[in-house]
Amino acid sequence: MTQPAHGTHTLETAMRRALDLAAQGPAHGPNPRVGCVLLTPDGRAVAEGYHRGAGTPHAEAAALDAARAAGVDPRGTTAVVTLEPCAHHGRTGPCADALIGAGVAAVHVSVPDPHPVATGGAARLRAAGIEVTVGTLAADGEELLRPWLHAVRTGRPWVTLKLATSLDGRVAAADGTSRWITGDAARAHAHTVRARVDAIAVGSGTVAADDPALTARTPEGALAGHQPLRVVLGTRPVPDGARLHGPGGPLLHLPTRDLDAALRELGEREVRHLLVEGGPTVATALLAADAVDELHAYVAPVLLGAGAGAVADLGVTTVGDAARFTTRSVTRLGDDVLLVARRRAPSAECPDRPATQPATQPAQEEI
Amino acid sequence: MTQPAHGTHTLETAMRRALDLAAQGPAHGPNPRVGCVLLTPDGRAVAEGYHRGAGTPHAEAAALDAARAAGVDPRGTTAVVTLEPCAHHGRTGPCADALIGAGVAAVHVSVPDPHPVATGGAARLRAAGIEVTVGTLAADGEELLRPWLHAVRTGRPWVTLKLATSLDGRVAAADGTSRWITGDAARAHAHTVRARVDAIAVGSGTVAADDPALTARTPEGALAGHQPLRVVLGTRPVPDGARLHGPGGPLLHLPTRDLDAALRELGEREVRHLLVEGGPTVATALLAADAVDELHAYVAPVLLGAGAGAVADLGVTTVGDAARFTTRSVTRLGDDVLLVARRRAPSAECPDRPATQPATQPAQEEI
């Protein structure tokens, strides 16, 4: 790897800022969140930019535009960018060409671009005589782009399974009532997650039983600015009067029992992050197929003793074969707790990158 | 209430210190944890003491001894003490008399003593012409003494129910294996709790099925200094070769199905804090009888899909009738989370004092 022209400290500080900028972009949408900072040869940040979503300038272009708007000539600057600049013509021109055209002297990247169409930017820059390094704060860069990277690498969305249970693992009481096991703070948090994802899925049995709206709402009850695609999985029809036909994101019914095919279909539609909200049949099928990348388990200090469980038979008979996840965070939400956990790595070699491995089992359970 | 001779700030600072001292005493044992600070008329702390367990000096005596050992005459000082000084002759003389004899000018107390034998200290002090106030930092004083106060007030131990479950509320896999659903950090924490309580109880069915030792152990596996009483509830005999006969605390088998009688029996034996570790039959009976004061729920990011649940039928049919607890704390322990929650107050008037209310239902389920 080429040594960066700037010291490691300067470079990491700039990359940290670029990551913060990237995080200001929308988490949903087909495009990755990217941030860019331009440094002068003596290490001063003179311009910055980030991608604000499909159809808007890429981060590198935004930073170059910002430099010119401020009367700064980007020639000879160093671009510090969270994702390898793209090399393809999409809705905007290739960022690699923009950087070459602007005369930047060096480009430092956090994460290489795995996208089969966009990749190749580093090679293109190097061919133009520009110094390129890859891997600064790579773990942070990967984390920021986790769902997007997973989707681009595997062709299937990153699957977050939401569970909202009592301490004894139940999602409803014996009579089927489930409102509300968890409290206001947990529900409000779940809505902020809905507003970050591309799609929400439930099984067609849950549609029949609960008539969910699957909208992302503000704490005041208003529709959030972004509404995810609403996906119904399974063969039961969506009733004409269902709330899914009401205000909210577009509705997509995938009347299949082939979970793997459904996920590939969503991947082809550029759904990067899929939130699955149940019910137990879909949750069980996903878990049995090892297709859950992240769990969001909202647990309430409530005991029911009877009623539907969060998951049904997973084929686990002994505790050593349990579906085990690795905890990422634990957050108290009022009386409830949110445990966020990731799928364990199939290989001990990369314990912090469980999501980058494709599922090893076919996901063809009934849903 | 009499105004304290010292300013509120000085008094609260001294009481905070007295509470910290009290907390250095053992959490287990028949006696309350008490701390005492002696202040000069100008508000300087000149001596302090705390109770180190049954058979050792009470906090007030310890503070008076410390003053004399330091060459300080306690005459005219103010005693700041976390619990109302006792008025009875036990293994030591009445603390009220000791304070009167030492010539203290004033006594400020956090929590009045509800003990039927020891109570009356404040009246005795006032009769001797000493200024007494009660209630400084009362909520903190009550919290420190929660299990003891509950036991003295109700005649039954404070019951902490431990659950160690998967996210789907299971305590074992389908084949009965349960080692280990939770991880090392959770198990180590559970042992620190065992070392703080007076007794640990399990059902006789659990003894037959799991052969638990019910010892408090250090992370290295050695026996902790304090070993709680080991209680077996239920009619099945404890097998001759059971680990409960091995090293650890004394063994007490209460071969009854009357849970209320068992708790009263333990109360009469001065068990202030009872930790119930299962199994599901005992847990269910306690919950159905509303006899659980505090839950310790260790939850692992594991899904089993089948196997024994933490609790069985509680008679709850609709979600509004669920056994709801109020969360006190949420702690991450490795990959697991510990949720500590208290029984909800039967009355809305005192939501933060659920434990001070006696159980409203008889606890006579089969165990």
XYZ file of C-alpha atoms in Angstrom:
734
model
C 0.000 0.000 0.000
C 1.228 3.485 -0.863
C 2.044 5.675 2.131
C -0.364 8.574 2.506
C 1.143 11.972 1.796
C -0.306 13.219 5.095
C 0.440 11.818 8.518
C -1.752 9.057 9.844
C -3.285 11.389 12.404
C -4.337 13.983 9.837
C -5.677 11.309 7.553
C -7.703 9.567 10.264
C -9.126 12.848 11.503
C -10.227 13.705 7.990
C -11.662 10.222 7.437
C -13.557 10.427 10.716
C -15.080 13.680 9.497
C -15.874 12.098 6.128
C -17.645 9.239 7.928
C -19.638 11.716 9.997
C -20.604 13.523 6.821
C -21.596 10.250 5.155
C -23.853 9.429 8.096
C -25.820 12.607 7.397
C -27.053 11.062 4.157
C -30.181 8.906 4.083
C -29.747 5.361 5.424
C -32.348 4.070 2.977
C -32.209 4.055 -0.784
C -30.216 2.122 -3.377
C -27.047 4.211 -3.067
C -24.395 3.993 -0.350
C -23.846 6.773 2.149
C -20.540 8.447 1.281
C -18.641 11.429 2.659
C -15.618 13.287 1.271
C -13.139 15.820 2.652
C -10.563 17.719 0.564
C -7.217 18.462 2.223
C -4.574 20.951 1.113
C -0.982 19.669 0.859
C -0.360 21.009 4.366
C -3.304 19.056 5.757
C -6.040 21.698 6.060
C -9.612 20.638 5.230
C -10.806 23.111 2.595
C -14.026 21.533 1.395
C -16.354 18.656 2.156
C -19.440 16.964 0.815
C -21.682 13.958 1.179
C -24.236 12.083 -0.868
C -27.814 13.088 -0.125
C -29.501 10.223 -1.953
C -30.164 8.874 -5.445
C -30.244 11.581 -8.116
C -28.092 14.052 -6.160
C -24.326 14.589 -6.593
C -21.985 11.942 -5.232
C -19.873 12.938 -2.243
C -16.735 13.600 -4.271
C -18.610 15.833 -6.703
C -20.288 17.628 -3.822
C -16.899 18.308 -2.215
C -15.361 19.531 -5.488
C -18.404 21.776 -6.030
C -18.070 23.120 -2.483
C -14.376 23.881 -3.063
C -15.071 25.806 -6.260
C -18.002 27.636 -4.653
C -15.602 28.740 -1.910
C -13.040 29.882 -4.484
C -10.632 27.046 -3.696
C -8.860 25.344 -6.592
C -9.041 21.597 -5.892
C -5.875 21.031 -7.948
C -3.223 19.328 -5.821
C -5.592 18.558 -2.928
C -6.020 15.149 -1.326
C -9.498 13.623 -1.400
C -10.386 11.620 1.722
C -13.467 9.568 0.883
C -15.307 6.841 2.754
C -15.986 4.575 -0.239
C -13.875 3.937 -3.331
C -14.915 6.492 -5.975
C -17.149 4.988 -8.629
C -15.959 4.318 -12.161
C -19.277 4.152 -13.949
C -21.754 6.466 -15.616
C -24.967 6.354 -13.642
C -27.295 9.244 -13.002
C -24.040 11.197 -12.527
C -20.622 10.808 -14.186
C -17.864 8.636 -12.706
C -16.402 10.182 -9.574
C -12.977 8.832 -10.462
C -13.058 10.952 -13.640
C -14.256 13.994 -11.717
C -11.319 13.679 -9.306
C -8.875 13.154 -12.172
C -10.315 16.132 -14.023
C -10.053 18.326 -10.933
C -6.376 17.479 -10.603
C -6.397 16.012 -7.129
C -3.010 14.664 -6.092
C -4.063 11.760 -3.910
C -7.157 9.822 -2.877
C -7.509 7.989 0.427
C -10.382 5.543 0.721
C -11.881 3.684 3.685
C -13.797 0.864 1.974
C -13.326 -0.567 -1.527
C -16.456 -0.560 -3.662
C -17.773 -4.108 -4.166
C -20.491 -3.006 -6.576
C -19.968 -4.956 -9.795
C -20.858 -1.943 -11.940
C -19.269 0.892 -9.969
C -16.026 -0.812 -8.910
C -12.689 0.003 -10.535
C -12.339 3.594 -9.380
C -9.046 3.054 -7.570
C -7.476 1.419 -10.613
C -8.714 4.238 -12.823
C -7.252 6.851 -10.469
C -3.906 5.049 -10.256
C -3.791 4.755 -14.050
C -4.085 8.543 -14.117
C -1.030 8.801 -11.834
C -2.934 9.603 -8.646
C -1.734 8.147 -5.354
C -4.478 5.929 -3.849
C -4.665 4.168 -0.491
C -7.531 1.990 0.726
C -8.404 0.923 4.267
C -8.251 3.985 6.523
C -10.701 3.357 9.410
C -11.949 0.415 7.389
C -13.926 -1.125 10.265
C -15.863 2.107 10.792
C -16.384 2.487 7.069
C -17.716 -1.062 6.810
C -19.997 -0.555 9.776
C -21.521 2.582 8.324
C -22.305 0.759 5.093
C -23.151 -2.640 6.592
C -26.577 -3.217 5.002
C -25.525 -1.741 1.660
C -22.295 -3.739 1.491
C -24.145 -6.913 2.430
C -26.786 -6.354 -0.230
C -24.268 -5.556 -2.952
C -22.062 -8.504 -2.040
C -24.822 -11.112 -1.700
C -27.601 -9.846 -3.949
C -30.023 -10.067 -1.005
C -31.065 -7.379 1.460
C -29.595 -7.117 4.929
C -32.339 -8.672 7.057
C -33.160 -7.156 10.435
C -35.658 -9.219 12.399
C -37.671 -7.282 14.938
C -39.087 -9.121 17.938
C -41.177 -7.432 20.625
C -41.715 -9.875 23.438
C -42.444 -10.407 27.083
C -39.637 -11.775 29.258
C -41.042 -15.232 28.636
C -40.679 -14.733 24.893
C -44.310 -14.228 23.994
C -45.631 -11.831 21.355
C -49.269 -12.066 22.389
C -51.430 -13.220 25.277
C -53.567 -16.349 25.136
C -56.473 -14.439 23.585
C -54.228 -13.044 20.851
C -53.983 -9.529 22.278
C -50.549 -7.990 21.849
C -51.120 -4.215 22.272
C -49.065 -3.288 24.065
C -46.501 -5.635 25.490
C -43.706 -3.115 24.995
C -44.100 0.557 25.903
C -44.159 3.928 24.192
C -40.392 4.386 24.034
C -39.876 1.009 22.371
C -42.622 1.693 19.845
C -41.189 5.130 19.046
C -37.768 3.571 18.528
C -39.212 0.919 16.224
C -40.681 3.706 14.097
C -37.285 5.394 13.759
C -35.949 2.074 12.473
C -38.810 1.814 9.960
C -37.877 5.277 8.692
C -34.287 4.097 8.056
C -34.962 0.931 6.070
C -35.923 0.329 2.459
C -38.668 -2.180 3.123
C -40.711 -3.784 5.903
C -41.980 -7.311 5.526
C -44.627 -9.320 7.317
C -46.212 -12.666 6.551
C -49.597 -12.794 4.887
C -50.963 -14.519 8.006
C -50.004 -11.498 10.087
C -51.798 -9.231 7.619
C -54.943 -11.321 8.057
C -54.616 -11.459 11.848
C -53.381 -7.981 12.785
C -54.099 -5.712 9.789
C -50.867 -3.744 10.279
C -50.286 -0.404 8.526
C -46.469 -0.794 8.388
C -45.926 2.937 8.218
C -43.074 4.902 9.741
C -44.553 7.470 12.085
C -43.280 10.334 14.218
C -43.936 10.238 17.969
C -46.864 12.575 17.255
C -48.385 9.988 14.928
C -47.693 11.760 11.644
C -46.235 9.905 8.669
C -42.428 10.186 8.590
C -40.801 11.729 5.520
C -39.569 8.381 4.200
C -41.995 5.486 3.981
C -40.472 2.067 3.328
C -41.777 -0.350 0.753
C -44.390 -2.583 2.396
C -43.820 -6.240 1.576
C -46.211 -9.095 2.266
C -44.670 -12.571 2.119
C -46.823 -15.656 1.640
C -49.745 -16.935 -0.299
C -52.736 -15.539 1.558
C -54.285 -12.604 -0.297
C -54.136 -9.088 1.144
C -57.763 -8.179 1.918
C -59.235 -5.258 -0.037
C -59.868 -3.222 3.081
C -56.436 -3.836 4.637
C -54.647 -0.856 6.146
C -51.721 -1.769 3.893
C -53.705 -0.178 1.074
C -53.834 3.082 3.012
C -51.273 5.900 3.287
C -47.668 4.747 3.497
C -45.051 3.206 1.233
C -45.804 1.198 -1.897
C -47.229 -2.282 -1.348
C -45.545 -5.378 -2.773
C -47.108 -8.790 -2.298
C -44.724 -11.677 -3.019
C -47.150 -14.622 -3.013
C -44.458 -17.239 -2.598
C -43.374 -19.682 0.045
C -39.798 -19.588 -1.252
C -38.046 -17.229 1.132
C -34.782 -17.351 -0.768
C -36.507 -16.361 -3.991
C -38.319 -13.558 -2.184
C -35.070 -12.165 -0.807
C -33.401 -12.350 -4.223
C -36.390 -10.583 -5.738
C -36.056 -7.803 -3.173
C -32.308 -7.658 -3.820
C -32.970 -7.171 -7.532
C -35.306 -4.322 -6.643
C -32.359 -2.690 -4.846
C -33.844 -3.200 -1.400
C -30.670 -2.936 0.703
C -32.181 -3.173 4.171
C -35.265 -5.236 4.940
C -36.941 -5.037 8.341
C -39.010 -8.113 9.111
C -41.679 -7.532 11.713
C -43.190 -10.985 11.906
C -45.162 -12.865 12.647
C -43.735 -15.976 14.244
C -44.092 -18.038 11.054
C -41.914 -15.726 8.978
C -39.489 -15.189 11.862
C -39.103 -18.923 12.338
C -38.586 -19.551 8.629
C -35.917 -16.835 8.402
C -34.099 -18.091 11.476
C -34.273 -21.710 10.378
C -32.766 -20.620 7.057
C -30.027 -18.635 8.828
C -31.192 -15.595 6.899
C -31.359 -13.124 9.810
C -28.413 -10.729 9.790
C -29.453 -8.647 12.784
C -31.944 -9.045 15.592
C -33.747 -6.130 17.192
C -35.236 -7.669 20.307
C -37.442 -5.357 22.342
C -38.070 -7.092 25.653
C -40.631 -5.890 28.199
C -40.541 -6.672 31.948
C -43.773 -8.572 31.564
C -44.614 -12.234 32.022
C -47.562 -13.784 30.240
C -47.201 -17.526 30.848
C -49.274 -18.356 27.797
C -49.827 -17.085 24.264
C -47.941 -17.144 20.979
C -44.174 -17.378 21.197
C -41.855 -15.160 19.161
C -40.542 -18.144 17.242
C -41.734 -21.672 16.656
C -39.721 -24.843 16.173
C -36.317 -24.055 14.680
C -35.216 -27.657 14.565
C -32.954 -27.016 17.562
C -32.994 -29.946 19.949
C -29.982 -29.287 22.170
C -28.662 -26.036 23.591
C -25.378 -26.273 21.702
C -27.292 -25.978 18.430
C -29.212 -22.839 19.416
C -29.361 -19.880 17.048
C -26.796 -17.652 18.754
C -26.200 -14.001 18.002
C -23.489 -11.588 19.057
C -24.721 -8.574 20.968
C -23.942 -5.206 19.438
C -25.762 -2.963 21.871
C -28.136 -2.942 24.800
C -30.392 0.079 25.241
C -32.962 0.777 27.883
C -36.157 2.236 26.447
C -38.437 3.159 29.314
C -39.228 -0.076 31.113
C -38.151 -2.114 28.100
C -34.758 -3.085 26.769
C -33.606 -3.216 23.164
C -30.980 -5.815 22.439
C -29.364 -5.494 19.008
C -27.432 -8.582 17.999
C -25.815 -9.850 14.837
C -25.580 -13.265 13.322
C -22.471 -15.088 14.480
C -19.725 -15.487 11.949
C -19.705 -18.962 10.399
C -15.910 -18.789 10.567
C -13.810 -17.893 13.596
C -11.443 -16.002 11.305
C -13.750 -13.023 10.892
C -15.863 -12.788 14.044
C -16.725 -9.146 13.484
C -17.911 -9.607 9.944
C -20.777 -12.047 10.199
C -22.806 -10.178 7.646
C -20.334 -10.445 4.836
C -20.817 -14.183 4.564
C -23.603 -15.439 2.358
C -26.148 -17.691 4.009
C -24.875 -21.247 3.996
C -28.297 -22.855 3.962
C -31.032 -22.392 1.413
C -33.922 -20.318 2.732
C -36.798 -22.362 1.470
C -38.980 -22.872 4.512
C -42.694 -22.331 4.284
C -43.690 -18.817 5.172
C -40.539 17.675 62.374
C -37.815 19.415 64.361
C -35.428 21.502 62.289
C -31.943 20.033 62.232
C -29.321 21.996 64.105
C -27.071 21.834 61.072
C -27.898 23.134 57.623
C -29.617 20.800 55.213
C -26.495 20.534 53.069
C -24.268 19.466 55.953
C -26.860 16.998 57.171
C -27.403 15.440 53.750
C -23.678 15.178 53.133
C -23.244 13.404 56.448
C -26.220 11.112 55.764
C -24.851 10.267 52.322
C -21.605 9.246 54.022
C -23.531 7.258 56.627
C -25.365 5.428 53.831
C -22.060 4.665 52.106
C -20.734 3.322 55.383
C -23.846 1.222 55.915
C -23.411 -0.309 52.463
C -20.003 -1.627 53.548
C -21.749 -3.972 55.943
C -22.918 -7.407 54.807
C -26.106 -7.445 52.721
C -27.072 -10.818 54.170
C -27.854 -11.683 57.764
C -30.760 -10.944 60.113
C -29.612 -7.428 61.000
C -30.026 -4.270 58.923
C -27.073 -2.484 57.394
C -26.599 0.774 59.309
C -24.051 3.588 59.176
C -23.442 6.474 61.575
C -21.473 9.749 61.429
C -20.831 12.039 64.414
C -20.758 15.771 63.710
C -19.379 18.530 65.942
C -21.644 21.536 66.613
C -19.877 23.348 63.777
C -20.580 20.509 61.344
C -17.293 18.619 61.182
C -17.447 14.829 60.954
C -15.293 13.583 63.832
C -16.101 9.867 63.908
C -18.008 7.241 61.972
C -18.984 3.615 62.192
C -21.107 0.914 60.592
C -22.546 -2.438 61.513
C -20.444 -5.389 60.359
C -23.039 -8.091 61.016
C -24.796 -9.928 63.813
C -22.764 -10.089 67.038
C -20.651 -7.021 66.247
C -21.300 -3.472 67.554
C -24.170 -1.512 66.073
C -23.247 1.488 63.938
C -23.891 4.058 66.669
C -21.750 2.150 69.177
C -19.036 1.731 66.547
C -19.030 5.494 65.888
C -18.952 6.341 69.603
C -16.089 3.857 70.074
C -14.234 5.412 67.142
C -14.669 8.888 68.645
C -13.303 7.824 72.004
C -10.451 5.919 70.349
C -9.536 9.155 68.550
C -9.688 11.125 71.785
C -12.869 12.945 70.803
C -15.529 13.464 73.465
C -18.890 12.644 71.825
C -20.682 14.936 74.263
C -22.632 17.580 72.363
C -22.119 15.970 68.967
C -24.879 15.202 66.484
C -25.354 11.590 65.434
C -26.387 11.121 61.786
C -27.612 7.553 61.430
C -29.280 5.696 58.581
C -31.812 3.773 60.705
C -33.604 4.789 63.885
C -31.418 3.704 66.836
C -32.713 0.561 68.482
C -34.364 0.604 71.902
C -33.928 -3.051 72.838
C -31.370 -5.273 74.508
C -30.203 -7.792 71.949
C -26.710 -9.170 71.618
C -25.686 -5.553 72.325
C -27.354 -2.881 74.511
C -29.888 -0.368 73.113
C -28.222 2.173 70.856
C -30.626 4.858 72.080
C -29.236 4.408 75.581
C -25.670 4.482 74.287
C -26.323 7.806 72.545
C -28.058 9.228 75.617
C -25.218 8.050 77.836
C -22.639 9.609 75.520
C -24.401 12.947 75.771
C -25.100 13.527 72.106
C -27.129 16.665 71.470
C -29.121 15.601 68.444
C -29.873 12.538 66.327
C -30.858 12.660 62.676
C -32.283 9.495 61.181
C -33.038 8.459 57.595
C -35.479 5.562 58.086
C -37.643 4.774 61.140
C -37.157 1.256 62.503
C -40.222 -0.891 61.808
C -38.888 -3.834 63.788
C -41.493 -4.656 66.459
C -38.825 -5.368 69.059
C -36.220 -2.729 68.256
C -38.536 0.209 67.488
C -39.043 3.101 69.905
C -35.539 4.535 69.829
C -36.612 7.988 68.643
C -39.183 8.287 71.433
C -36.625 7.176 73.995
C -34.122 9.775 72.748
C -36.712 12.548 72.757
C -37.766 11.582 76.282
C -34.137 12.160 77.268
C -34.288 15.661 75.813
C -32.394 14.916 72.614
C -33.451 16.569 69.370
C -34.454 13.909 66.805
C -35.409 14.217 63.148
C -36.418 11.376 60.847
C -36.491 11.258 57.053
C -33.213 12.656 55.741
C -32.550 11.014 52.363
C -35.367 8.642 53.232
C -35.690 7.206 49.710
C -31.996 6.255 49.655
C -32.235 4.845 53.160
C -35.243 2.737 52.222
C -33.535 1.508 49.059
C -30.442 0.403 50.953
C -32.578 -1.594 53.357
C -35.226 -2.751 50.898
C -35.138 -6.530 51.555
C -34.691 -6.083 55.314
C -37.519 -3.543 55.620
C -39.802 -5.727 53.538
C -39.060 -8.783 55.651
C -39.539 -6.970 58.966
C -42.740 -5.332 57.766
C -44.351 -8.415 56.218
C -42.833 -11.335 58.098
C -41.805 -12.869 54.777
C -38.495 -12.579 52.928
C -37.979 -10.249 50.015
C -38.256 -12.605 47.054
C -35.936 -12.163 44.085
C -36.790 -14.457 41.207
C -33.906 -15.254 38.894
C -34.637 -16.209 35.311
C -31.935 -17.092 32.778
C -33.522 -17.411 29.385
C -33.104 -17.269 25.667
C -34.746 -14.377 23.807
C -37.720 -16.637 23.241
C -38.088 -17.159 26.988
C -36.775 -20.688 27.224
C -34.678 -22.064 30.071
C -33.679 -25.282 28.314
C -33.589 -26.817 24.857
C -35.977 -29.553 23.760
C -33.681 -32.268 25.133
C -33.527 -30.561 28.527
C -29.996 -29.173 28.133
C -29.608 -25.713 29.608
C -25.832 -25.288 30.064
C -25.166 -22.678 29.003
C -27.808 -20.426 27.581
C -26.306 -17.362 29.258
C -22.588 -16.696 29.271
C -19.728 -16.415 31.740
C -20.383 -12.808 32.755
C -24.019 -13.517 33.564
C -23.120 -16.596 35.581
C -20.454 -14.690 37.495
C -22.963 -11.961 38.273
C -25.503 -14.499 39.473
C -22.902 -15.829 41.909
C -22.328 -12.341 43.330
C -26.069 -12.171 43.968
C -26.016 -15.560 45.706
C -23.272 -14.252 47.987
C -25.502 -11.310 48.998
C -28.676 -13.176 49.921
C -29.702 -15.155 52.981
C -31.153 -18.118 51.156
C -31.536 -19.668 47.720
C -34.582 -21.764 46.915
C -35.374 -24.218 44.177
C -38.222 -26.651 43.709
C -37.732 -30.314 44.559
C -38.369 -31.146 40.912
C -35.384 -29.027 39.912
C -33.233 -30.855 42.452
C -34.242 -34.135 40.868
C -33.718 -32.896 37.320
C -30.602 -30.706 37.573
C -28.850 -31.664 40.847
C -27.812 -28.058 41.535
C -25.171 -27.223 44.173
C -26.635 -23.753 44.963
C -23.310 -22.457 46.197
C -21.955 -18.938 45.837
C -18.663 -19.148 43.995
C -15.925 -16.751 42.970
C -15.082 -16.395 39.268
C -12.202 -18.817 39.956
C -14.686 -21.429 41.186
C -13.856 -21.245 44.907
C -16.593 -21.061 47.509
C -17.414 -17.451 48.426
C -17.028 -16.375 52.053
C -20.765 -16.308 52.671
C -22.858 -19.296 51.657
C -26.623 -18.800 51.693
C -29.037 -21.245 53.237
C -30.085 -23.774 50.589
C -33.839 -24.266 50.539
C -35.719 -26.976 48.686
C -39.432 -26.346 48.219
C -41.818 -29.191 47.452
C -42.600 -32.726 48.363
C -40.086 -34.743 46.355
C -37.254 -36.014 48.565
C -33.719 -34.713 48.130
C -31.688 -37.719 46.914
C -28.929 -38.974 49.197
C -26.219 -38.289 46.660
C -27.450 -34.799 45.733
C -24.831 -32.043 45.433
C -26.963 -30.080 47.907
C -25.465 -32.338 50.596
C -21.983 -31.221 49.573
C -20.000 -28.114 50.559
C -22.053 -24.923 50.787
C -24.678 -23.399 53.033
C -26.977 -25.378 55.341
C -29.735 -27.364 53.645
C -33.395 -26.839 54.550
C -36.079 -28.939 52.894
C -39.588 -27.550 53.298
C -41.694 -30.473 52.042
C -44.822 -28.422 51.537
C -46.903 -27.260 48.611
C -48.065 -24.236 50.576
C -45.861 -21.438 49.282
C -47.244 -18.886 51.718
C -46.472 -21.142 54.672
C -42.973 -21.745 53.309
C -42.302 -18.006 53.031
C -43.615 -17.381 56.539
C -41.419 -20.195 57.835
C -38.395 -18.587 56.184
C -39.423 -15.213 57.598
C -39.507 -16.694 61.084
C -35.997 -18.023 60.503
C -34.943 -14.400 59.837
C -34.349 -15.003 56.136
C -34.572 -11.418 54.866
C -33.694 -11.989 51.218
C -34.616 -15.137 49.338
C -33.286 -15.780 45.842
C -35.461 -18.206 43.922
C -33.655 -19.905 41.061
C -36.415 -22.083 39.680
C -37.521 -24.164 38.102
C -40.536 -23.080 36.092
C -42.996 -24.703 38.514
C -41.834 -22.682 41.513
C -41.436 -19.532 39.407
C -44.953 -19.885 38.068
C -46.431 -20.503 41.520
C -44.652 -17.437 42.958
C -45.738 -15.221 40.093
C -49.317 -16.476 40.168
C -49.370 -15.688 43.897
C -47.927 -12.194 43.269
C -45.094 -13.120 45.637
C -42.165 -11.971 43.489
C -40.740 -8.675 44.724
C -37.917 -8.402 42.220
C -37.022 -10.083 38.975
C -33.471 -10.717 37.836
C -33.882 -11.662 34.208
C -30.690 -12.675 32.432
C -31.495 -12.803 28.735
C -29.150 -14.270 26.142
C -29.163 -13.377 22.407
C -30.107 -16.951 21.648
C -33.217 -18.442 20.101
C -34.221 -22.013 20.797
C -37.707 -22.347 19.334
C -38.522 -25.294 21.581
C -37.865 -26.441 25.140
C -39.097 -25.543 28.604
C -40.330 -21.990 29.099
C -39.312 -19.848 32.056
C -42.863 -19.783 33.357
C -45.963 -21.850 32.750
C -49.598 -20.803 32.798
C -50.112 -17.808 35.079
C -53.820 -17.622 34.473
C -53.261 -14.566 32.251
C -55.516 -14.631 29.216
C -55.282 -11.091 27.879
C -52.324 -8.734 27.642
C -53.837 -6.204 30.027
C -53.685 -8.786 32.819
C -49.997 -9.615 32.322
C -47.648 -9.714 35.300
C -45.929 -6.366 34.775
C -42.816 -5.187 36.552
C -41.096 -1.828 36.721
C -37.543 -1.801 35.439
C -34.893 -0.721 37.928
C -31.796 -1.295 35.838
C -30.539 -2.752 32.613
C -26.981 -4.087 32.510
C -25.082 -5.644 29.682
C -23.115 -8.698 30.783
C -21.017 -9.879 27.859
C -23.479 -10.887 25.153
C -26.301 -11.118 27.694
C -28.434 -8.495 29.378
C -29.594 -8.393 32.984
C -32.915 -6.679 33.518
C -33.742 -5.988 37.168
C -37.384 -5.133 37.711
C -39.659 -4.719 40.715
C -43.229 -5.647 41.306
C -45.565 -2.841 40.368
C -47.185 -1.014 43.251
C -50.741 -2.192 43.885
C -51.594 1.463 44.425
C -50.793 4.329 42.087
C -50.065 6.490 45.121
C -46.657 4.969 45.773
C -45.290 3.733 42.455
C -41.698 3.684 43.690
C -42.398 1.622 46.770
C -43.882 -1.592 45.490
C -41.991 -3.635 48.017
C -43.447 -2.045 51.087
C -46.878 -3.404 50.350
C -47.716 -6.868 51.624
C -48.862 -9.367 49.024
C -52.583 -8.981 48.488
C -53.188 -12.546 47.361
C -52.507 -15.724 49.295
C -49.552 -17.681 47.931
C -50.955 -21.158 48.002
C -50.266 -22.540 44.571
C -48.841 -26.001 44.172
C -45.099 -25.954 43.966
